[in-house]
Coordinates of C-alpha atoms in Angstrom, one line a residue:
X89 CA 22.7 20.7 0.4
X90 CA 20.3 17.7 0.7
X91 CA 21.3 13.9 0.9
X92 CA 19.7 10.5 0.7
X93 CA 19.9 8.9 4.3
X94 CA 17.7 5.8 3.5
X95 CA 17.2 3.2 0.5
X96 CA 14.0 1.1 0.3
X97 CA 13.6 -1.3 -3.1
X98 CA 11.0 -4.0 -3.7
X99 CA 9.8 -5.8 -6.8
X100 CA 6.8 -8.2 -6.5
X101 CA 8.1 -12.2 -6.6
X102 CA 6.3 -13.6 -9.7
X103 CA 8.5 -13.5 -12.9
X104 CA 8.1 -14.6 -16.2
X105 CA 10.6 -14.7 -18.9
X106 CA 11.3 -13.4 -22.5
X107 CA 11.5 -17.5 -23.0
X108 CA 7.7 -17.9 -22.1
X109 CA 6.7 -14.7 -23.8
X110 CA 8.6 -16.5 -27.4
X111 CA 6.3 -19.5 -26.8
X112 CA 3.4 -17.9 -26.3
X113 CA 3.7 -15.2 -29.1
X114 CA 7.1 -16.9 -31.4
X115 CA 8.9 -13.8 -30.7
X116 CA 9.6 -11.5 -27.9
X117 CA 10.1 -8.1 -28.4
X118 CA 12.0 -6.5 -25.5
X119 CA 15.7 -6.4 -26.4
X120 CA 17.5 -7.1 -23.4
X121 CA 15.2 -8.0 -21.6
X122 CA 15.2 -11.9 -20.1
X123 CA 12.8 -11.9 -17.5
X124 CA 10.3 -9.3 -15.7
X125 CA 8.6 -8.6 -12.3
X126 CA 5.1 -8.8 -12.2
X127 CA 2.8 -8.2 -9.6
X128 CA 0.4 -10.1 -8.0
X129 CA -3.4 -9.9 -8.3
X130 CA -3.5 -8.2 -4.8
X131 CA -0.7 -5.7 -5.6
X132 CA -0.7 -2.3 -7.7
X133 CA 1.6 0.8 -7.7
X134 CA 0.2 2.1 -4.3
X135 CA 0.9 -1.6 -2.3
X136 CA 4.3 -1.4 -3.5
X137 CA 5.3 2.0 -3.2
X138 CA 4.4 1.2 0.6
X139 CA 6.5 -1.5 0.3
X140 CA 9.6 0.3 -0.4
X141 CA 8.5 3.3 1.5
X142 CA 8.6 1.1 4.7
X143 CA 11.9 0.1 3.7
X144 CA 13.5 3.2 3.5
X145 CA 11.9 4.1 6.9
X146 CA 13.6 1.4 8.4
X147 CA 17.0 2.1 6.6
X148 CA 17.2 5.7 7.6
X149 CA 16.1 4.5 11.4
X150 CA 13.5 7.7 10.8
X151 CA 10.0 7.6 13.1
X152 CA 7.1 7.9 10.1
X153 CA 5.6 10.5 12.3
X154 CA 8.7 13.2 11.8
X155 CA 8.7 12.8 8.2
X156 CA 7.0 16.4 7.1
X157 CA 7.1 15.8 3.2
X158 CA 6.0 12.9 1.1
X159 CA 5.9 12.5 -2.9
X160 CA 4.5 9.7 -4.6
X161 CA 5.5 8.8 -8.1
X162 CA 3.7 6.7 -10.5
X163 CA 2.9 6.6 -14.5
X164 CA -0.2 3.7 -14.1
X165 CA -1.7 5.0 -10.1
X166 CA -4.1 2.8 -9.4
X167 CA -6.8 6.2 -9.0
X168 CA -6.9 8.5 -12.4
X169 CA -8.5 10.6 -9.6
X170 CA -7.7 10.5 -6.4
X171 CA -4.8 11.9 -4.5
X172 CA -2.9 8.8 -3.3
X173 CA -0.6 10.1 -0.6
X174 CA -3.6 10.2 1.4
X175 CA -4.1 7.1 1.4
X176 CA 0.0 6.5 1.8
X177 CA 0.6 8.7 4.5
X178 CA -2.3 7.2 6.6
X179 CA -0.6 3.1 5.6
X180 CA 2.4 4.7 7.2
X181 CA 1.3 6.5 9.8
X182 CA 2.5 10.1 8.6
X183 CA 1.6 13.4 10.7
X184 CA -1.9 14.0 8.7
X185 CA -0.5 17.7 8.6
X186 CA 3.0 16.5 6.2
X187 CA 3.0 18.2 2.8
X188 CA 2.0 15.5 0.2
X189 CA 2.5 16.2 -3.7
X190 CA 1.5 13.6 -6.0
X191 CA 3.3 13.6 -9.8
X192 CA 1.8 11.1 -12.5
X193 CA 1.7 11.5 -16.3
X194 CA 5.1 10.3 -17.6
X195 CA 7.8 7.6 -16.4
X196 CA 9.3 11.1 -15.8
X197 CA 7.4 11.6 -12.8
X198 CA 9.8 9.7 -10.3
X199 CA 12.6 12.1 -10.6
X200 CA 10.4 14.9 -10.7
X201 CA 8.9 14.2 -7.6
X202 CA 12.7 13.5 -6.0
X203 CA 13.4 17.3 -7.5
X204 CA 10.4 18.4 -5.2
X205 CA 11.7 16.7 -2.3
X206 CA 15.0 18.8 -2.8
X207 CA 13.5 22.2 -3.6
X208 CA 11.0 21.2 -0.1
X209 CA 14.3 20.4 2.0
X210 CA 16.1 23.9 0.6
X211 CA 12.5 25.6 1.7
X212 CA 11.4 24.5 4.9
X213 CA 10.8 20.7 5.0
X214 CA 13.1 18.7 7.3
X215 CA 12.7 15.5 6.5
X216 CA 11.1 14.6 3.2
X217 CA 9.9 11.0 1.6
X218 CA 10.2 10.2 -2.1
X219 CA 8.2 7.0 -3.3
X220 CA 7.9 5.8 -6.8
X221 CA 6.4 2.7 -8.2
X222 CA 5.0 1.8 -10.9
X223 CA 3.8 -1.3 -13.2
X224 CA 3.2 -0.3 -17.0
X225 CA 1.1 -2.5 -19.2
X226 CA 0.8 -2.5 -23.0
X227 CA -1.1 -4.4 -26.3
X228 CA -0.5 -7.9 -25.8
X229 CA 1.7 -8.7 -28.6
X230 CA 3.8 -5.2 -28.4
X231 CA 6.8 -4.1 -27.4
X232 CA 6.1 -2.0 -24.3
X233 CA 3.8 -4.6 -22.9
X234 CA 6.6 -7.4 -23.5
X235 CA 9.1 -5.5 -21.4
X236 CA 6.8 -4.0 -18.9
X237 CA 7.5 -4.6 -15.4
X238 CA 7.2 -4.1 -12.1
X239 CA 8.6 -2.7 -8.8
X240 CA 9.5 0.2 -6.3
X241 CA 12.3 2.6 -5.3
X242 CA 11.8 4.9 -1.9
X243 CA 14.5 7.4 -0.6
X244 CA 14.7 9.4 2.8
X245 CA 15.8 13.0 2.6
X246 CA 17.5 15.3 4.9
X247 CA 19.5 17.9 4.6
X248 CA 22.8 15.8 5.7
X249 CA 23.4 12.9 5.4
X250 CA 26.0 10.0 3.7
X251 CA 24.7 10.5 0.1
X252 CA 24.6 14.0 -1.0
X253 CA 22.9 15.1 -4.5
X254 CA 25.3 17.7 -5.9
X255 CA 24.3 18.0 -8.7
X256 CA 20.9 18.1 -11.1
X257 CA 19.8 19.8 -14.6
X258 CA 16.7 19.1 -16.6
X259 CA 16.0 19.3 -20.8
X260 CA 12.7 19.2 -22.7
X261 CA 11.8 19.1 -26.2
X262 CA 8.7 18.4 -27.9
X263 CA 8.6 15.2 -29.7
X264 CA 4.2 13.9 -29.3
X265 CA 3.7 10.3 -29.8
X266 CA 6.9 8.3 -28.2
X267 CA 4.9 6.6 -25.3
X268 CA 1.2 8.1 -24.4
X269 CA -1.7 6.7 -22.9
X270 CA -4.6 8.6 -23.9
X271 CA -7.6 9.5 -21.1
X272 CA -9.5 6.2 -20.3
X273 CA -7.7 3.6 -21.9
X274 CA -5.4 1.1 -20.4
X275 CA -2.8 0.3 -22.0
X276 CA 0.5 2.6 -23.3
X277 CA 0.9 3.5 -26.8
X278 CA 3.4 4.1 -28.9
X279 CA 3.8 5.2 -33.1
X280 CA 6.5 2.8 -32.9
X281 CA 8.8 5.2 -35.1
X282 CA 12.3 3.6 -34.9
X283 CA 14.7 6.7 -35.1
X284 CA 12.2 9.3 -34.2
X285 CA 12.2 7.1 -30.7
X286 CA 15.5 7.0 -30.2
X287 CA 16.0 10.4 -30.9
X288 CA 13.9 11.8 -28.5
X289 CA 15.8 9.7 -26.0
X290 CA 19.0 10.5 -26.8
X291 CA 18.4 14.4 -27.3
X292 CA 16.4 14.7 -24.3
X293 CA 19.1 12.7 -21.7
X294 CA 22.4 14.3 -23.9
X295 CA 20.4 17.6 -23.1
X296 CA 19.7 17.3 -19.4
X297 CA 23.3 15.8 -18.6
X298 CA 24.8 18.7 -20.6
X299 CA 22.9 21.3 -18.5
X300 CA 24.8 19.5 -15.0
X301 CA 27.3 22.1 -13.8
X302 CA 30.0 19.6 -12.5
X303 CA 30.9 16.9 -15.1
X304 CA 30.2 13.3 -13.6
X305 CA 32.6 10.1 -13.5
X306 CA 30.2 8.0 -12.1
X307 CA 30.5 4.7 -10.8
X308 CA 27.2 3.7 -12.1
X309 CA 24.7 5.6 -14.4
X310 CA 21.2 5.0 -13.5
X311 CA 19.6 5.5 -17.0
X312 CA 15.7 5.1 -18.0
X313 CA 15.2 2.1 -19.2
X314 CA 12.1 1.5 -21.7
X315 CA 14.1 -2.1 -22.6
X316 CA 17.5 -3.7 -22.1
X317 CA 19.0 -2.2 -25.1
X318 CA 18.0 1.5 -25.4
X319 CA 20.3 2.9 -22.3
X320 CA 23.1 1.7 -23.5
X321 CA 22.3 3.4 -27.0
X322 CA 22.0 6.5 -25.2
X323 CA 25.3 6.0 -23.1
X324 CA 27.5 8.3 -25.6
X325 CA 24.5 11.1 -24.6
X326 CA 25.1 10.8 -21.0
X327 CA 28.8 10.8 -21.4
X328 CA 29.3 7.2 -20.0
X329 CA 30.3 3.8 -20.9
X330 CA 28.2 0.7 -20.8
X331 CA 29.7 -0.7 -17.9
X332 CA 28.5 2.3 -15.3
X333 CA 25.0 1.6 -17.4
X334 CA 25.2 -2.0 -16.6
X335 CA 26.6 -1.3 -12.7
X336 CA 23.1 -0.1 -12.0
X337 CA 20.4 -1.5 -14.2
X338 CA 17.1 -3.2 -13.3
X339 CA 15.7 -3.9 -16.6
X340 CA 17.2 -7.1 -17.6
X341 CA 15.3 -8.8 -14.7
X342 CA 12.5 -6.7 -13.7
X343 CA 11.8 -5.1 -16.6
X344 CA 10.5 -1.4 -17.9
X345 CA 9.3 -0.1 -14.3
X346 CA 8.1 3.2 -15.6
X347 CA 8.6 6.5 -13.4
X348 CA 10.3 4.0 -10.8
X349 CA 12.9 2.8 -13.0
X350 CA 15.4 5.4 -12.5
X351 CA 14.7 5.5 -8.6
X352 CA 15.2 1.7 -8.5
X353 CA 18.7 1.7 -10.3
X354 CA 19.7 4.7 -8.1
X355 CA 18.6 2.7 -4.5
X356 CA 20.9 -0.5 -6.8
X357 CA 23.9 1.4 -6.7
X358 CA 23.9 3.1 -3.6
X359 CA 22.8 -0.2 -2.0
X360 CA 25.6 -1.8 -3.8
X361 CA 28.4 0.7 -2.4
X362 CA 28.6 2.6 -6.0
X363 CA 30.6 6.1 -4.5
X364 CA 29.2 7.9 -7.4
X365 CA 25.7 7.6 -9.2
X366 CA 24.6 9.6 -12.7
X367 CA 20.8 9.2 -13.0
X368 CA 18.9 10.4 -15.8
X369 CA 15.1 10.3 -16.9
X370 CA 13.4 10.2 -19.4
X371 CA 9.4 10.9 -20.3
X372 CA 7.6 11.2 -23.6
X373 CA 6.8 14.3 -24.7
X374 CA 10.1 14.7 -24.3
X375 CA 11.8 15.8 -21.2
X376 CA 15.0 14.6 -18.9
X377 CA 16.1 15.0 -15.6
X378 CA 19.5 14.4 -14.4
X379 CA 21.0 13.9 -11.2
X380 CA 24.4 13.3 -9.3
X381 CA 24.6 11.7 -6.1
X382 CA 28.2 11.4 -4.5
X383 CA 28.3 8.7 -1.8
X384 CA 30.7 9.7 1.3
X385 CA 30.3 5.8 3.2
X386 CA 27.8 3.3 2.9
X387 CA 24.3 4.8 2.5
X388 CA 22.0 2.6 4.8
X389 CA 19.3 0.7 2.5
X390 CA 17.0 -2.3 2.9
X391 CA 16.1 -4.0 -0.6
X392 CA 14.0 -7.2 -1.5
X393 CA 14.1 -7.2 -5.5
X394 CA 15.0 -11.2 -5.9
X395 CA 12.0 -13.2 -8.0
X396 CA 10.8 -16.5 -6.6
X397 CA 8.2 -17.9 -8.9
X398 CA 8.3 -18.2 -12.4
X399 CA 5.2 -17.8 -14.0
X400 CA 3.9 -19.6 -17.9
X401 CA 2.3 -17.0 -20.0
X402 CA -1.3 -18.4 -19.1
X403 CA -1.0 -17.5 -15.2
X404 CA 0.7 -13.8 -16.2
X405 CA -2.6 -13.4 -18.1
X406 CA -4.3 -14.7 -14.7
X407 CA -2.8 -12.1 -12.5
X408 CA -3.0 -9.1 -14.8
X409 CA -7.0 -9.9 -15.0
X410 CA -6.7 -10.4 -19.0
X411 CA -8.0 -14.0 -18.4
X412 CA -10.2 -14.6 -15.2
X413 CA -13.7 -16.7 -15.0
X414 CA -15.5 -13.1 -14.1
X415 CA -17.5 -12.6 -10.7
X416 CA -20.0 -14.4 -9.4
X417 CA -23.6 -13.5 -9.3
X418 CA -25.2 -12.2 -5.9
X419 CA -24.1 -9.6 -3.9
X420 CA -21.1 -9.9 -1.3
X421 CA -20.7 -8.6 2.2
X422 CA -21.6 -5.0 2.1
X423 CA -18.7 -2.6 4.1
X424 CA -19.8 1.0 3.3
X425 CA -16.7 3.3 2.3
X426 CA -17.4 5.8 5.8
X427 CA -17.4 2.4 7.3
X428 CA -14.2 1.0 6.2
X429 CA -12.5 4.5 6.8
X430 CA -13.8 3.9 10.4
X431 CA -11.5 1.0 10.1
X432 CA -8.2 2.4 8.7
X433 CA -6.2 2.5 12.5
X434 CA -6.9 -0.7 12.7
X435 CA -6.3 -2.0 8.5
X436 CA -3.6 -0.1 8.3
X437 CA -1.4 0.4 11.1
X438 CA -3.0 -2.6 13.5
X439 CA -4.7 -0.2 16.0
X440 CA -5.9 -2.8 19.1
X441 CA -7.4 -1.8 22.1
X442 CA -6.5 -2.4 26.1
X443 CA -9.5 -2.2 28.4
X444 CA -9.6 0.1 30.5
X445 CA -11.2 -2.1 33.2
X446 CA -9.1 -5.3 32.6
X447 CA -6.4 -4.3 30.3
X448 CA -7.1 -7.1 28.3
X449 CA -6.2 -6.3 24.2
X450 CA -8.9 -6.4 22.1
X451 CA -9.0 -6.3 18.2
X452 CA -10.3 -4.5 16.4
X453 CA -11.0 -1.9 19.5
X454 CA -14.6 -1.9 19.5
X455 CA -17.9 -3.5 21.6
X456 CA -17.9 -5.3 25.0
X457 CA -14.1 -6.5 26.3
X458 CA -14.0 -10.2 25.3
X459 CA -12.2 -11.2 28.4
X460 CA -14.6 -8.8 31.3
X461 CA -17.1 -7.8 29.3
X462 CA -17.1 -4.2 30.8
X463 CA -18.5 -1.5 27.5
X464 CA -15.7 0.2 29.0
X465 CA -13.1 2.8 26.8
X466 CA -10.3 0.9 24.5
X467 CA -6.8 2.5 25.4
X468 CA -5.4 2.8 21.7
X469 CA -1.8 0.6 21.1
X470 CA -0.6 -0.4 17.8
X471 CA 0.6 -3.8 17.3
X472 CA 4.2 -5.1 16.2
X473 CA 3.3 -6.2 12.4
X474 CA 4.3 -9.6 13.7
X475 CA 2.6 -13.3 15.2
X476 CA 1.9 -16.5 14.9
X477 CA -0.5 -18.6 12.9
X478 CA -3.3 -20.2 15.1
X479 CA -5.3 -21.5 12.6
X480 CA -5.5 -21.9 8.8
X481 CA -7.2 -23.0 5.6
X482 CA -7.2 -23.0 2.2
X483 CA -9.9 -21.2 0.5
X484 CA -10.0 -23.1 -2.8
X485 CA -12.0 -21.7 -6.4
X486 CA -15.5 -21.2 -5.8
X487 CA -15.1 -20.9 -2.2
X488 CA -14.5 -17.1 -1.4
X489 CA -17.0 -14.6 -0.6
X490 CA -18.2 -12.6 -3.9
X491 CA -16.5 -9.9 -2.7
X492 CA -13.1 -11.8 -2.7
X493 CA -14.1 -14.1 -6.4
X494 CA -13.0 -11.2 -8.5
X495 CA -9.4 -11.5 -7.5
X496 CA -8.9 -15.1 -6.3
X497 CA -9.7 -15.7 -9.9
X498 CA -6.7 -14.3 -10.8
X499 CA -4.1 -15.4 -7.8
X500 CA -6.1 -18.5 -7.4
X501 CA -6.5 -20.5 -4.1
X502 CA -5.4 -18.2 -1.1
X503 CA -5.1 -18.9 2.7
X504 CA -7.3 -17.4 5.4
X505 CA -5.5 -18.0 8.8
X506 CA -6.4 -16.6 12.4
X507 CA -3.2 -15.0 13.7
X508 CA -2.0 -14.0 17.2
X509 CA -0.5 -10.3 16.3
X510 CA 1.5 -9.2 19.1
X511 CA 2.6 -6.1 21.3
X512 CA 6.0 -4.9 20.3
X513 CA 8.6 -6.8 22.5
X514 CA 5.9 -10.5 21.7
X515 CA 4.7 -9.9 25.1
X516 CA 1.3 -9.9 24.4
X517 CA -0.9 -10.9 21.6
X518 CA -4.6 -10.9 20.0
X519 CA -6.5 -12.7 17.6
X520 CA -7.4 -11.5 13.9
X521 CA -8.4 -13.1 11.2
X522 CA -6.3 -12.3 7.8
X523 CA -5.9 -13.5 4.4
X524 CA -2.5 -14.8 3.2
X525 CA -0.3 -13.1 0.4
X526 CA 2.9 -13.6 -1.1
X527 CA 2.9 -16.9 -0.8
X528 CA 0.8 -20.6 -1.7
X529 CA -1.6 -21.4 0.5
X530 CA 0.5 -24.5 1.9
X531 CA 3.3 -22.1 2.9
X532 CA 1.2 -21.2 6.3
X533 CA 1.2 -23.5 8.6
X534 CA -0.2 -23.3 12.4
X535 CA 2.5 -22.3 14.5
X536 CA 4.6 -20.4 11.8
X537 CA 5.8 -17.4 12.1
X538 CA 4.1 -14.3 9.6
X539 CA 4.5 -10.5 9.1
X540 CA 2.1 -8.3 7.7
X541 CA 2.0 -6.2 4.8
X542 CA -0.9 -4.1 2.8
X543 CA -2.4 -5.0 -0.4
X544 CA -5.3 -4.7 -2.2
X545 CA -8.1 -6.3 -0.6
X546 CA -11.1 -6.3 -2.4
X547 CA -13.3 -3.2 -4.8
X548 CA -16.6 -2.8 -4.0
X549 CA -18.7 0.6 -5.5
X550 CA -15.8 1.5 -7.5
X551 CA -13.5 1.9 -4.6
X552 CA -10.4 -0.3 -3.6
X553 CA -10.1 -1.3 -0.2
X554 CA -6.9 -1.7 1.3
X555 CA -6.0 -3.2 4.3
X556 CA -3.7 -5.5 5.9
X557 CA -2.5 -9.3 4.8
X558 CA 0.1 -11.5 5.9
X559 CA 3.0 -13.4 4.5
X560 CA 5.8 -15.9 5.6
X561 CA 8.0 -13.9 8.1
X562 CA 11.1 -13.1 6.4
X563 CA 13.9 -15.6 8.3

């Protein structure tokens, strides 16, 4: 048997709603739908899958380093080609010798990769990470574009634990042209065929809960959600009523989230108590996945899914990219990619340095000891993810570096602060600069309090360099 012993959940803050989507357009065409998550010009599917992976983490009370097995889950990556758990294992410090398995393709993908991280638990995995994210994006004035939205789901697997997943069956049938996305383009399709749509849905998820061995009474049904209405159409399929679909969905305020939508209404229920949790998939093509997960006691999860700015339709443009002033002319500072991987210890997981002459900390780990001045060896320690603002200013349109213009045209002004990041226990600390996110620039002030995160900081020959960024520390 394997069980869920952590929840993670996160949805970026901005929102806008189906009200400024009417006044931009004079209609709005995601039933059910009153507002959605979007994220921020620094975010994409990896930033928050680490988000919620980090979460879970800390909701199982599980060390990174013992997790052995790690899926990532995402429709839109932010690489067509490039295996992103690299790049996630090494933000959360995972054994570089953990099985990682990447599944993409469909909003299917998130309870695929959560069936891998079962069939790896029944092998030989012992503890296994499932992470799915995702942030769809459509045509302008269409309907999967209206409802797309935005956010993260990450569960901790073990072979015991408080929620166990008794159950699971899967059903495919081939219906081309419900939701595709064809090689190089951006944005998700669809024919747009009424009944052929909803057929597919409803055959596929009636399929794949017939298949189930036991017959659920869930609490909650965790049902893919394309828009606010379609679940509930499918409800007599699952063999549920629309009050277990409503227990657990995210759609009416963060919106389609893809291959993490299912994962994010599964973490909502267990995090809300729900003893008993139906989930079912659906991708295009068409295929289902169904699962049960029977709750024995609270199963330990750490969310942060609440909006906190509302955006107008012009600034949701802004931070998408759709509308920015472009980038600048002349070159930026050059960082070569063998140089920023050089770099990753210390971008991702806050690897300082203690001389070995003075102990002094030093960051980042590298040339003469500030304090001695000894070109002596740097003992590695990682910092706490936590400080205190010593300085601070607001780095307004027009005055980034080129290599930051490209995105502060879409978040606009931004705050570059030098923070004292301290030893776990705030014993010690050492001065970084950072730039600010998730928050206006006149949210830092010296002396506040701030955590760190990872987002996206800046692309330079193609490649997106990620690397650490603080906010507000949560109070």
């Amino acid at each position: 048997m394997s069980a869920i012993t952590g929840v993670g959940a996160y949805a970026p803050r901005f929102r806008i709603s189906a009200e400024a989507f009417e006044e931009a357009w004079g209609q709005f065409h995601a039933a059910g739908v009153t507002e959605k998550a979007v994220p921020a010009a620094d975010e994409d599917a990896l930033t928050m899958g680490y988000e919620a992976a980090t979460r879970a983490l800390e909701a199982a009370d599980v060390d990174a380093e013992s997790v052995d097995w790690l899926a990532f889950a995402s429709s839109r990556p932010p690489a067509a080609e490039e295996d992103l758990t690299a790049r996630l294992g090494a933000m959360l410090a995972l054994s570089e010798s953990a099985t990682r398995q990447l599944f993409s393709g469909s909003t299917r993908a998130g309870t695929r990769a959560l069936w891998a991280g079962l069939d790896a638990l029944e092998a030989d995995a012992t503890t296994a990470l499932v992470v799915a994210a995702d942030a769809p994006q459509g045509d302008p004035d269409d309907g999967i574009d209206h409802a797309a939205g935005a956010g993260s789901a990450a569960f901790v697997l073990e072979r015991e634990g408080p929620a166990e997943i008794v159950d699971r069956a899967e059903y495919a049938a081939a219906y081309p042209g419900t939701r595709f996305r064809d090689t190089g383009e951006d944005e998700t399709q669809g024919l747009g065929i009424t009944q052929y749509d909803r057929q597919a849905f409803t055959e596929t998820i009636g399929g794949a809960v017939d298949g189930l061995e036991i017959d659920p009474e869930p609490d909650a049904a965790a049902i893919q959600a394309p828009d606010g209405k379609l679940p509930y159409r499918a409800a007599g399929a699952a063999g549920v009523g629309t009050d277990e679909i409503q227990a657990a969905a995210t759609v009416h305020e963060l919106g389609d989230t893809g291959a993490a939508s299912v994962p994010l209404s599964l973490a909502t229920a267990l995090a809300d108590g729900d003893d008993s949790v139906l989930g079912v998939s659906h991708g295009s093509g068409a295929g289902a996945d169904a699962v049960v997960v029977s709750a024995d006691g609270d199963v330990p999860a750490v969310t942060a899914l609440e909006g906190a700015e509302p955006l107008s339709y012009a600034e949701y443009l802004r931070q998408r990219g759709v509308v920015t002033t472009g980038p600048p002319s002349g070159g930026g500072a050059y960082v070569s990619v063998p140089s920023w991987r050089r770099s990753l210890p210390q971008r991702y997981r806050l690897e300082a340095g203690r001389c070995s002459e003075c102990g002094a900390l030093s960051f980042p780990p590298e040339g003469a000891c500030d304090d001695c001045g000894a070109l002596a060896e740097y003992d590695p320690i990682e910092l706490a993810g936590e400080g205190t603002i010593e300085a601070v200013t607001t780095i307004s349109q027009g005055g980034a570096p080129p290599e930051f213009a490209e995105q502060q045209a879409q978040s606009g002004d931004y705050a570059a602060a030098i923070v004292a990041l301290e030893t776990d226990g705030g014993d010690e600390a050492v001065s970084a600069p950072a730039m600010g996110t998730d928050a206006d620039p006149d949210a830092f002030g010296v002396g506040d309090r701030i955590e760190t995160t990872i987002r996206r900081v800046y692309t330079q020959e193609g490649v997106t360099r990620y690397g650490f960024k603080v906010r507000p520390a949560e109070q």
